[in-house]
Coordinates of C-alpha atoms in Angstrom, one line a residue:
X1 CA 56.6 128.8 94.6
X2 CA 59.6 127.7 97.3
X3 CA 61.6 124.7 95.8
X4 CA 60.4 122.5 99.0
X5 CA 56.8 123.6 98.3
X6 CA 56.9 122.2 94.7
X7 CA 58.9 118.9 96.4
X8 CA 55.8 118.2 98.1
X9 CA 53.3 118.7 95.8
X10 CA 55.3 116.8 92.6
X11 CA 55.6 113.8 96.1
X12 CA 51.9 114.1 96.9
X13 CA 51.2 113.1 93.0
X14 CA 53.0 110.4 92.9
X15 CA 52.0 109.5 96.2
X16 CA 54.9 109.7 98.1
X17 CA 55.3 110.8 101.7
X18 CA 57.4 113.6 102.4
X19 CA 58.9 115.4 104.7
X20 CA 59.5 119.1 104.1
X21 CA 63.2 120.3 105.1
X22 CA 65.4 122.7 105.0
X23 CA 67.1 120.9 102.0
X24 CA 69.7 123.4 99.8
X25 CA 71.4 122.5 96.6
X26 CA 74.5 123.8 96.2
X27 CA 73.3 127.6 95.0
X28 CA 71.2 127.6 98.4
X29 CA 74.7 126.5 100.3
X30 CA 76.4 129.3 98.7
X31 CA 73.5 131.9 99.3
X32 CA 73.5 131.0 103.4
X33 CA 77.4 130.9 103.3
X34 CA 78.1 127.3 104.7
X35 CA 78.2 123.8 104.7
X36 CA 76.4 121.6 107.5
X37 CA 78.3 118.8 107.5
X38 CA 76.2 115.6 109.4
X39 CA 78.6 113.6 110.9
X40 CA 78.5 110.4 113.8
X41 CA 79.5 112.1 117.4
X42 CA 83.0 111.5 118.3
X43 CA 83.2 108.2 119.9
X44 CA 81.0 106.3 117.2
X45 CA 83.8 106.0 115.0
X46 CA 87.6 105.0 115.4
X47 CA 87.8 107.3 112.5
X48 CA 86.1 110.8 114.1
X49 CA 85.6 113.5 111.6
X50 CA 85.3 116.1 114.6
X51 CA 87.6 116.8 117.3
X52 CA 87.5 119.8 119.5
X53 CA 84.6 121.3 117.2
X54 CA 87.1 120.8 114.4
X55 CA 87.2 118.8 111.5
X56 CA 90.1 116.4 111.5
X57 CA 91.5 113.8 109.3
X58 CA 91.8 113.4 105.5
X59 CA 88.1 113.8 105.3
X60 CA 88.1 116.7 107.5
X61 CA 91.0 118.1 105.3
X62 CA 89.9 117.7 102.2
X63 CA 86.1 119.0 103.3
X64 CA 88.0 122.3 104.4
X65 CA 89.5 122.4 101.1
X66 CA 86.4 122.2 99.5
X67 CA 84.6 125.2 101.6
X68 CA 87.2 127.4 101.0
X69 CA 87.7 126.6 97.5
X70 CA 83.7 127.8 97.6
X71 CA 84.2 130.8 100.5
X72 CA 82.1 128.4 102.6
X73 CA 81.9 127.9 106.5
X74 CA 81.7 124.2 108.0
X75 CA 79.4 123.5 110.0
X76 CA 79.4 120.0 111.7
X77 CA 75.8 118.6 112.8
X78 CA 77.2 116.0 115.3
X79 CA 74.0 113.1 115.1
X80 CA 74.0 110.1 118.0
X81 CA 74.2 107.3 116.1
X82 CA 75.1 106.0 112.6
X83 CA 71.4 104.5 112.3
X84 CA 70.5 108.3 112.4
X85 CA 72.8 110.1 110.2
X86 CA 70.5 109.6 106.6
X87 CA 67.2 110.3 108.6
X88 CA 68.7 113.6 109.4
X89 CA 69.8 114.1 106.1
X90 CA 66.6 113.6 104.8
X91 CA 64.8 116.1 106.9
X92 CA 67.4 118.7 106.0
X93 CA 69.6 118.9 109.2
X94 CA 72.6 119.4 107.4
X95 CA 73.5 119.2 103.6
X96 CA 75.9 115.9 103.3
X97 CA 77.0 113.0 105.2
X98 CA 80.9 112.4 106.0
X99 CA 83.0 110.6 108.0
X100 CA 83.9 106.7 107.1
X101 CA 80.6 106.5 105.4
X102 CA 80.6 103.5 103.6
X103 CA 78.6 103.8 100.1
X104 CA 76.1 101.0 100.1
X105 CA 73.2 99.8 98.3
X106 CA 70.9 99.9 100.6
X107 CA 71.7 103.3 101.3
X108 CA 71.8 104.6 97.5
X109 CA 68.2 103.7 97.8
X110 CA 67.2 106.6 100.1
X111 CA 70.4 108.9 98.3
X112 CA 73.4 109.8 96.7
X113 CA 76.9 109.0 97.2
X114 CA 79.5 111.3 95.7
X115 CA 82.6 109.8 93.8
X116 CA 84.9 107.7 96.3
X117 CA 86.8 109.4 98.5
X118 CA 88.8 106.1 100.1
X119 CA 88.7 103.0 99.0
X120 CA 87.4 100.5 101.7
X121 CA 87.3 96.6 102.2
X122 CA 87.0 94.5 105.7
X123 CA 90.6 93.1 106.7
X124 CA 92.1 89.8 109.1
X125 CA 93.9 91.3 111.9
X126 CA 96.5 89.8 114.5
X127 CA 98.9 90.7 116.9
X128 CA 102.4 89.8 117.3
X129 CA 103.9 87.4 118.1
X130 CA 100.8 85.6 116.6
X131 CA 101.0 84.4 112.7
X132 CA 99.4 86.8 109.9
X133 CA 96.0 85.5 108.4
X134 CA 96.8 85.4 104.8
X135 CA 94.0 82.3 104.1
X136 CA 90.4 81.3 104.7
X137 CA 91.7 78.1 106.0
X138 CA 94.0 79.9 108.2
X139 CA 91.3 82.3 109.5
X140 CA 88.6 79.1 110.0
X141 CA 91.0 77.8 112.8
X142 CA 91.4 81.2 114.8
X143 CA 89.3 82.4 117.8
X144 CA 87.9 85.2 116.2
X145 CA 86.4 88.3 118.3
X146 CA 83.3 90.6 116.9
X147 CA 80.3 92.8 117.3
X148 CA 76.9 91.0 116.9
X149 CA 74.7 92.7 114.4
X150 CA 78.0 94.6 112.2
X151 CA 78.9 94.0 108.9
X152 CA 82.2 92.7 110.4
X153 CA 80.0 90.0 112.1
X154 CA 78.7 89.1 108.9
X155 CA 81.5 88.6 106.9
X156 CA 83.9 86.4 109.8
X157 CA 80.2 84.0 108.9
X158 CA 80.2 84.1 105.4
X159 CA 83.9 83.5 105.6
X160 CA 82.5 79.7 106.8
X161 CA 84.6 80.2 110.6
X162 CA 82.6 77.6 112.9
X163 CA 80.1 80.0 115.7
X164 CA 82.0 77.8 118.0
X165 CA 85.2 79.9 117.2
X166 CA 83.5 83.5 116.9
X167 CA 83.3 85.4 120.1
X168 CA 80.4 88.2 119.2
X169 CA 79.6 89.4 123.0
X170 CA 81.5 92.0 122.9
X171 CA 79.8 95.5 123.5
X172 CA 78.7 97.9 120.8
X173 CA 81.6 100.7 121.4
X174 CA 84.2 98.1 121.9
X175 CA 87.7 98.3 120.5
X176 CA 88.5 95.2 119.4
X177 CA 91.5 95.3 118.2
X178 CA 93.2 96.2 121.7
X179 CA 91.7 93.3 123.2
X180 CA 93.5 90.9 120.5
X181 CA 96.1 88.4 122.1
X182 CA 93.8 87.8 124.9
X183 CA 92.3 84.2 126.0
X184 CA 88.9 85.2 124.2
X185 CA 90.1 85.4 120.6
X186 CA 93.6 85.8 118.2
X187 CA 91.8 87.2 115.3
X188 CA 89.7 90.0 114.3
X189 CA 88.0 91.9 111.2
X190 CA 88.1 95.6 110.9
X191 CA 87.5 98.0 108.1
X192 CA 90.8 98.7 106.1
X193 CA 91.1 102.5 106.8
X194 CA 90.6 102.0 110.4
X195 CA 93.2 98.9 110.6
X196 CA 95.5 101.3 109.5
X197 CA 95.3 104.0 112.0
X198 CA 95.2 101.2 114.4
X199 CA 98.5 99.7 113.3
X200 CA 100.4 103.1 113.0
X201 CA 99.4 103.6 116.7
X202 CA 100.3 100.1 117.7
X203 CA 103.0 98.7 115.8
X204 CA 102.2 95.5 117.2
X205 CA 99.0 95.2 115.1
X206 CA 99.3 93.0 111.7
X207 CA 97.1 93.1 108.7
X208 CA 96.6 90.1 106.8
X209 CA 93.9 88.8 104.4
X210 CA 90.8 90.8 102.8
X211 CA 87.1 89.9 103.8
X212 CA 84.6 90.1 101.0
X213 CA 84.3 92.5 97.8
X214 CA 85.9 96.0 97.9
X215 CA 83.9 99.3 98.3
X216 CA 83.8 103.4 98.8
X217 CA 84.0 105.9 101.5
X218 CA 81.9 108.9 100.3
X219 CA 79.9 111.5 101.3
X220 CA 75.9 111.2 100.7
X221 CA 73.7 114.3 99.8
X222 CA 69.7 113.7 99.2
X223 CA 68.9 113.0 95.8
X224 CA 68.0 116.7 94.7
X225 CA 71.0 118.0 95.2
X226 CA 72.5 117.5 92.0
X227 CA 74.6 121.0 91.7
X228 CA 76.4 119.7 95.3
X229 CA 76.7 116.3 94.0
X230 CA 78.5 118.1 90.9
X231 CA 80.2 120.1 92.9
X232 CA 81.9 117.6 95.4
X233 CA 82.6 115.4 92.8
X234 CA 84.4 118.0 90.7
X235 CA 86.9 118.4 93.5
X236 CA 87.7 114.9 94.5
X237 CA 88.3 114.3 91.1
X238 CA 90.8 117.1 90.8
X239 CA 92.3 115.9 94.1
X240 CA 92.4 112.4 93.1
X241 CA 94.1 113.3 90.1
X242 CA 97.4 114.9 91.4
X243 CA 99.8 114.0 94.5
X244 CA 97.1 115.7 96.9
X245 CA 95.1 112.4 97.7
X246 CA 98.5 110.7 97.9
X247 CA 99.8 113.2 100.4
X248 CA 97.1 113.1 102.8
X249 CA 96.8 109.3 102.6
X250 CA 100.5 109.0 103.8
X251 CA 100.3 111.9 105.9
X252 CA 97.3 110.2 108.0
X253 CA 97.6 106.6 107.5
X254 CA 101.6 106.5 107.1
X255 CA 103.6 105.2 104.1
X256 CA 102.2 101.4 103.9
X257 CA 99.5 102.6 103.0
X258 CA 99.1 103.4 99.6
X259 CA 100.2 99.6 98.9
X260 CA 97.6 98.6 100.9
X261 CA 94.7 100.6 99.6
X262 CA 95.9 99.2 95.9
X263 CA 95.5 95.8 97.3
X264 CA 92.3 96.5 98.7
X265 CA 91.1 97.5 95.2
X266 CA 92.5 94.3 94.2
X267 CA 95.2 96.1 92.0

Protein backbone atom coordinates (compact mmCIF):
# COMPACT_ATOMS: atom_id res chain seq x y z
CA UNK A 1 0.00 0.00 0.00
CA UNK A 2 1.46 3.67 -1.26
CA UNK A 3 2.70 5.70 1.93
CA UNK A 4 -0.09 8.43 1.05
CA UNK A 5 -2.70 5.72 0.85
CA UNK A 6 -1.95 4.44 4.45
CA UNK A 7 -1.77 8.59 5.43
CA UNK A 8 -5.32 8.63 4.67
CA UNK A 9 -6.72 5.82 6.05
CA UNK A 10 -4.52 6.06 9.64
CA UNK A 11 -6.35 10.28 9.12
CA UNK A 12 -9.82 8.80 8.32
CA UNK A 13 -9.50 6.79 11.90
CA UNK A 14 -8.79 9.34 13.77
CA UNK A 15 -11.08 11.49 11.97
CA UNK A 16 -8.93 13.83 10.44
CA UNK A 17 -9.34 15.43 7.06
CA UNK A 18 -6.80 14.97 4.66
CA UNK A 19 -5.52 15.84 1.70
CA UNK A 20 -3.63 13.33 -0.39
CA UNK A 21 -0.20 14.86 -1.94
CA UNK A 22 2.52 14.27 -3.49
CA UNK A 23 4.43 14.30 -0.05
CA UNK A 24 8.27 12.62 -0.15
CA UNK A 25 10.47 12.02 2.75
CA UNK A 26 13.80 12.35 2.19
CA UNK A 27 14.35 8.59 0.57
CA UNK A 28 11.47 9.65 -2.00
CA UNK A 29 13.61 13.15 -2.65
CA UNK A 30 16.50 11.13 -3.34
CA UNK A 31 14.63 8.45 -5.56
CA UNK A 32 13.10 11.51 -7.96
CA UNK A 33 16.54 13.26 -7.82
CA UNK A 34 15.54 16.78 -6.42
CA UNK A 35 14.44 19.14 -4.07
CA UNK A 36 11.22 21.48 -4.60
CA UNK A 37 11.99 24.16 -2.66
CA UNK A 38 8.50 26.45 -1.92
CA UNK A 39 9.47 29.81 -1.65
CA UNK A 40 7.40 33.57 -1.62
CA UNK A 41 7.80 35.01 -5.41
CA UNK A 42 10.37 37.60 -5.71
CA UNK A 43 8.99 40.81 -4.65
CA UNK A 44 7.25 39.41 -1.36
CA UNK A 45 10.27 39.60 0.49
CA UNK A 46 13.24 42.15 0.88
CA UNK A 47 15.11 39.02 1.47
CA UNK A 48 14.24 36.93 -2.06
CA UNK A 49 15.46 33.44 -2.11
CA UNK A 50 15.13 33.42 -6.12
CA UNK A 51 16.55 35.62 -8.58
CA UNK A 52 16.86 34.94 -12.20
CA UNK A 53 15.44 31.27 -11.53
CA UNK A 54 18.39 31.02 -9.16
CA UNK A 55 18.68 30.53 -5.64
CA UNK A 56 20.44 33.48 -4.00
CA UNK A 57 21.52 34.55 -0.62
CA UNK A 58 22.90 32.59 2.40
CA UNK A 59 19.75 30.50 2.32
CA UNK A 60 20.02 29.92 -1.26
CA UNK A 61 23.75 29.02 -0.67
CA UNK A 62 23.61 26.96 1.92
CA UNK A 63 20.30 25.02 0.30
CA UNK A 64 22.72 24.44 -2.80
CA UNK A 65 25.16 23.03 -0.50
CA UNK A 66 22.79 20.73 0.82
CA UNK A 67 21.59 19.29 -2.74
CA UNK A 68 24.78 18.63 -3.82
CA UNK A 69 26.09 17.27 -0.69
CA UNK A 70 22.85 14.69 -1.58
CA UNK A 71 23.41 14.74 -5.66
CA UNK A 72 20.06 16.66 -5.63
CA UNK A 73 18.50 19.19 -8.13
CA UNK A 74 16.61 22.51 -6.73
CA UNK A 75 13.76 23.09 -7.74
CA UNK A 76 12.05 26.42 -6.56
CA UNK A 77 8.08 26.40 -6.47
CA UNK A 78 7.64 30.20 -6.55
CA UNK A 79 3.94 30.53 -4.36
CA UNK A 80 2.05 34.28 -4.52
CA UNK A 81 1.90 35.06 -1.21
CA UNK A 82 3.31 34.12 2.30
CA UNK A 83 -0.33 33.27 3.49
CA UNK A 84 0.06 30.50 0.84
CA UNK A 85 3.41 28.95 1.27
CA UNK A 86 2.31 26.11 4.25
CA UNK A 87 -1.03 25.36 2.34
CA UNK A 88 1.11 24.30 -0.57
CA UNK A 89 3.33 22.54 1.50
CA UNK A 90 0.67 20.63 2.89
CA UNK A 91 -0.74 19.45 -0.41
CA UNK A 92 2.72 18.35 -1.55
CA UNK A 93 3.77 21.17 -4.00
CA UNK A 94 7.16 21.14 -2.96
CA UNK A 95 9.04 19.40 -0.08
CA UNK A 96 10.23 22.45 2.35
CA UNK A 97 9.65 26.02 2.93
CA UNK A 98 12.64 28.65 2.73
CA UNK A 99 13.31 31.96 2.56
CA UNK A 100 13.12 34.44 5.79
CA UNK A 101 10.63 31.98 7.14
CA UNK A 102 10.17 32.89 10.56
CA UNK A 103 9.56 29.58 12.95
CA UNK A 104 6.41 30.31 14.83
CA UNK A 105 3.95 28.72 16.98
CA UNK A 106 1.25 29.02 15.24
CA UNK A 107 2.87 27.55 12.38
CA UNK A 108 4.61 24.48 14.33
CA UNK A 109 0.97 23.61 14.71
CA UNK A 110 0.36 22.68 11.05
CA UNK A 111 4.55 21.47 10.76
CA UNK A 112 7.96 21.27 11.36
CA UNK A 113 10.69 23.78 11.52
CA UNK A 114 14.21 22.50 11.09
CA UNK A 115 17.10 23.73 13.52
CA UNK A 116 17.73 27.62 13.06
CA UNK A 117 19.26 28.78 10.26
CA UNK A 118 19.43 32.72 11.35
CA UNK A 119 18.61 34.08 14.29
CA UNK A 120 15.78 36.78 14.01
CA UNK A 121 14.25 39.55 16.21
CA UNK A 122 12.24 42.95 15.12
CA UNK A 123 14.66 46.05 15.28
CA UNK A 124 14.13 50.37 15.77
CA UNK A 125 15.40 51.95 12.71
CA UNK A 126 16.39 55.60 11.83
CA UNK A 127 18.15 57.57 9.48
CA UNK A 128 20.78 59.95 9.77
CA UNK A 129 21.09 62.76 10.77
CA UNK A 130 18.22 61.59 13.09
CA UNK A 131 19.17 60.11 16.75
CA UNK A 132 19.46 56.12 17.24
CA UNK A 133 16.38 54.56 19.23
CA UNK A 134 18.25 52.82 21.98
CA UNK A 135 14.96 53.12 24.60
CA UNK A 136 11.19 52.56 24.83
CA UNK A 137 10.85 55.95 26.01
CA UNK A 138 12.87 57.13 23.19
CA UNK A 139 10.89 55.17 20.61
CA UNK A 140 7.22 56.33 22.44
CA UNK A 141 8.04 59.92 21.21
CA UNK A 142 8.93 59.15 17.50
CA UNK A 143 6.53 59.25 14.47
CA UNK A 144 6.69 55.77 13.70
CA UNK A 145 5.70 54.32 10.05
CA UNK A 146 4.15 50.60 9.56
CA UNK A 147 2.10 47.99 7.77
CA UNK A 148 -1.42 47.42 9.30
CA UNK A 149 -2.00 43.75 9.97
CA UNK A 150 2.23 42.73 10.31
CA UNK A 151 3.81 41.54 13.12
CA UNK A 152 5.88 44.76 12.92
CA UNK A 153 2.58 46.56 13.52
CA UNK A 154 2.03 44.63 16.50
CA UNK A 155 5.01 45.01 18.23
CA UNK A 156 5.55 49.32 17.61
CA UNK A 157 1.73 48.63 19.89
CA UNK A 158 2.80 46.40 22.43
CA UNK A 159 5.82 48.66 22.62
CA UNK A 160 2.94 51.20 24.36
CA UNK A 161 3.79 54.13 21.22
CA UNK A 162 0.47 56.35 21.31
CA UNK A 163 -1.88 55.37 17.64
CA UNK A 164 -1.57 58.97 17.45
CA UNK A 165 2.22 58.59 16.60
CA UNK A 166 1.99 55.29 14.38
CA UNK A 167 1.50 55.90 10.72
CA UNK A 168 0.09 52.25 9.49
CA UNK A 169 -1.41 53.37 5.94
CA UNK A 170 1.22 52.48 4.24
CA UNK A 171 0.69 49.76 1.43
CA UNK A 172 1.32 46.07 1.73
CA UNK A 173 4.64 45.95 -0.59
CA UNK A 174 5.95 49.10 0.75
CA UNK A 175 9.52 49.69 1.73
CA UNK A 176 9.57 51.45 4.61
CA UNK A 177 12.61 52.00 5.44
CA UNK A 178 13.34 54.27 2.17
CA UNK A 179 10.61 56.45 3.11
CA UNK A 180 12.28 57.17 6.64
CA UNK A 181 13.21 60.93 7.15
CA UNK A 182 10.16 62.04 5.56
CA UNK A 183 7.21 64.37 7.20
CA UNK A 184 5.10 61.06 7.80
CA UNK A 185 7.35 59.34 10.36
CA UNK A 186 11.34 59.15 11.80
CA UNK A 187 11.17 55.69 13.00
CA UNK A 188 10.45 52.31 11.89
CA UNK A 189 10.52 48.43 12.82
CA UNK A 190 11.96 45.78 10.56
CA UNK A 191 13.08 42.27 11.01
CA UNK A 192 16.90 42.14 11.95
CA UNK A 193 18.25 40.21 8.83
CA UNK A 194 16.50 42.53 6.60
CA UNK A 195 17.70 45.83 8.54
CA UNK A 196 20.90 44.64 7.71
CA UNK A 197 20.82 44.26 3.98
CA UNK A 198 19.13 47.49 4.17
CA UNK A 199 21.85 49.38 5.98
CA UNK A 200 24.77 47.73 3.90
CA UNK A 201 22.89 49.22 0.79
CA UNK A 202 22.21 52.55 2.47
CA UNK A 203 24.73 53.50 4.78
CA UNK A 204 22.51 56.11 5.93
CA UNK A 205 20.22 53.57 7.68
CA UNK A 206 20.82 53.10 11.72
CA UNK A 207 19.85 50.21 13.81
CA UNK A 208 18.97 50.86 17.28
CA UNK A 209 16.90 49.04 19.92
CA UNK A 210 15.30 45.36 19.78
CA UNK A 211 11.41 44.89 19.65
CA UNK A 212 10.08 41.86 21.54
CA UNK A 213 11.64 38.25 22.23
CA UNK A 214 14.16 36.73 19.77
CA UNK A 215 13.39 33.90 17.31
CA UNK A 216 14.44 31.47 14.10
CA UNK A 217 14.70 31.56 10.41
CA UNK A 218 14.13 27.88 9.35
CA UNK A 219 12.94 25.93 6.77
CA UNK A 220 9.47 23.98 7.47
CA UNK A 221 8.77 20.35 6.07
CA UNK A 222 5.25 18.58 6.87
CA UNK A 223 5.35 16.59 9.88
CA UNK A 224 6.08 13.11 8.15
CA UNK A 225 9.05 13.97 6.90
CA UNK A 226 11.19 13.00 9.56
CA UNK A 227 14.31 11.53 7.43
CA UNK A 228 14.37 15.31 5.66
CA UNK A 229 13.93 16.88 8.90
CA UNK A 230 17.14 14.66 10.00
CA UNK A 231 18.64 15.40 7.16
CA UNK A 232 18.53 19.23 7.00
CA UNK A 233 19.28 19.49 10.40
CA UNK A 234 22.40 17.35 10.19
CA UNK A 235 23.83 19.84 7.81
CA UNK A 236 23.05 23.12 9.46
CA UNK A 237 24.49 21.73 12.38
CA UNK A 238 27.72 20.83 10.74
CA UNK A 239 27.63 24.36 9.08
CA UNK A 240 26.88 26.04 12.24
CA UNK A 241 29.66 24.41 13.82
CA UNK A 242 32.68 25.67 11.72
CA UNK A 243 33.60 29.17 10.06
CA UNK A 244 31.02 28.32 7.22
CA UNK A 245 27.82 30.06 8.82
CA UNK A 246 30.28 32.84 9.86
CA UNK A 247 31.53 33.32 6.29
CA UNK A 248 28.32 33.55 4.61
CA UNK A 249 26.82 35.78 7.32
CA UNK A 250 29.69 38.41 6.62
CA UNK A 251 29.76 37.69 3.12
CA UNK A 252 25.86 38.73 2.73
CA UNK A 253 25.16 40.86 5.57
CA UNK A 254 28.84 42.52 5.89
CA UNK A 255 31.08 42.56 9.00
CA UNK A 256 28.60 44.19 11.75
CA UNK A 257 26.94 41.67 11.57
CA UNK A 258 27.84 38.91 13.55
CA UNK A 259 27.78 41.47 16.58
CA UNK A 260 24.56 42.17 15.78
CA UNK A 261 23.00 38.70 15.42
CA UNK A 262 24.78 38.00 19.14
CA UNK A 263 22.83 40.79 20.38
CA UNK A 264 19.81 39.81 18.91
CA UNK A 265 20.12 36.45 20.79
CA UNK A 266 20.64 38.67 23.68
CA UNK A 267 24.29 37.34 24.09
Amino acid sequence: MKRGLIGVVLASLVGLDVVESAAADFPEVKAQGKLRILSAAPGESYIALTSGGQVVGLEGELLRSFAQLHRLALEIVEVKGWDLLIPALLEGKGDLVAGNLTDTAQRRERVHFTAQVLPTRLVVVTRRPHAIIRTLDEFRRERVGTIRGTSMADAIIAAGVPRSNIDDTLPQDARISARLGSAAFTAAVEEVAVAMLLARADPELQLGMFLGPAGSLAWAVRKEDVQLRQALNDYIGNARRTATWSRLVVKYYGEPALEILRSARGE
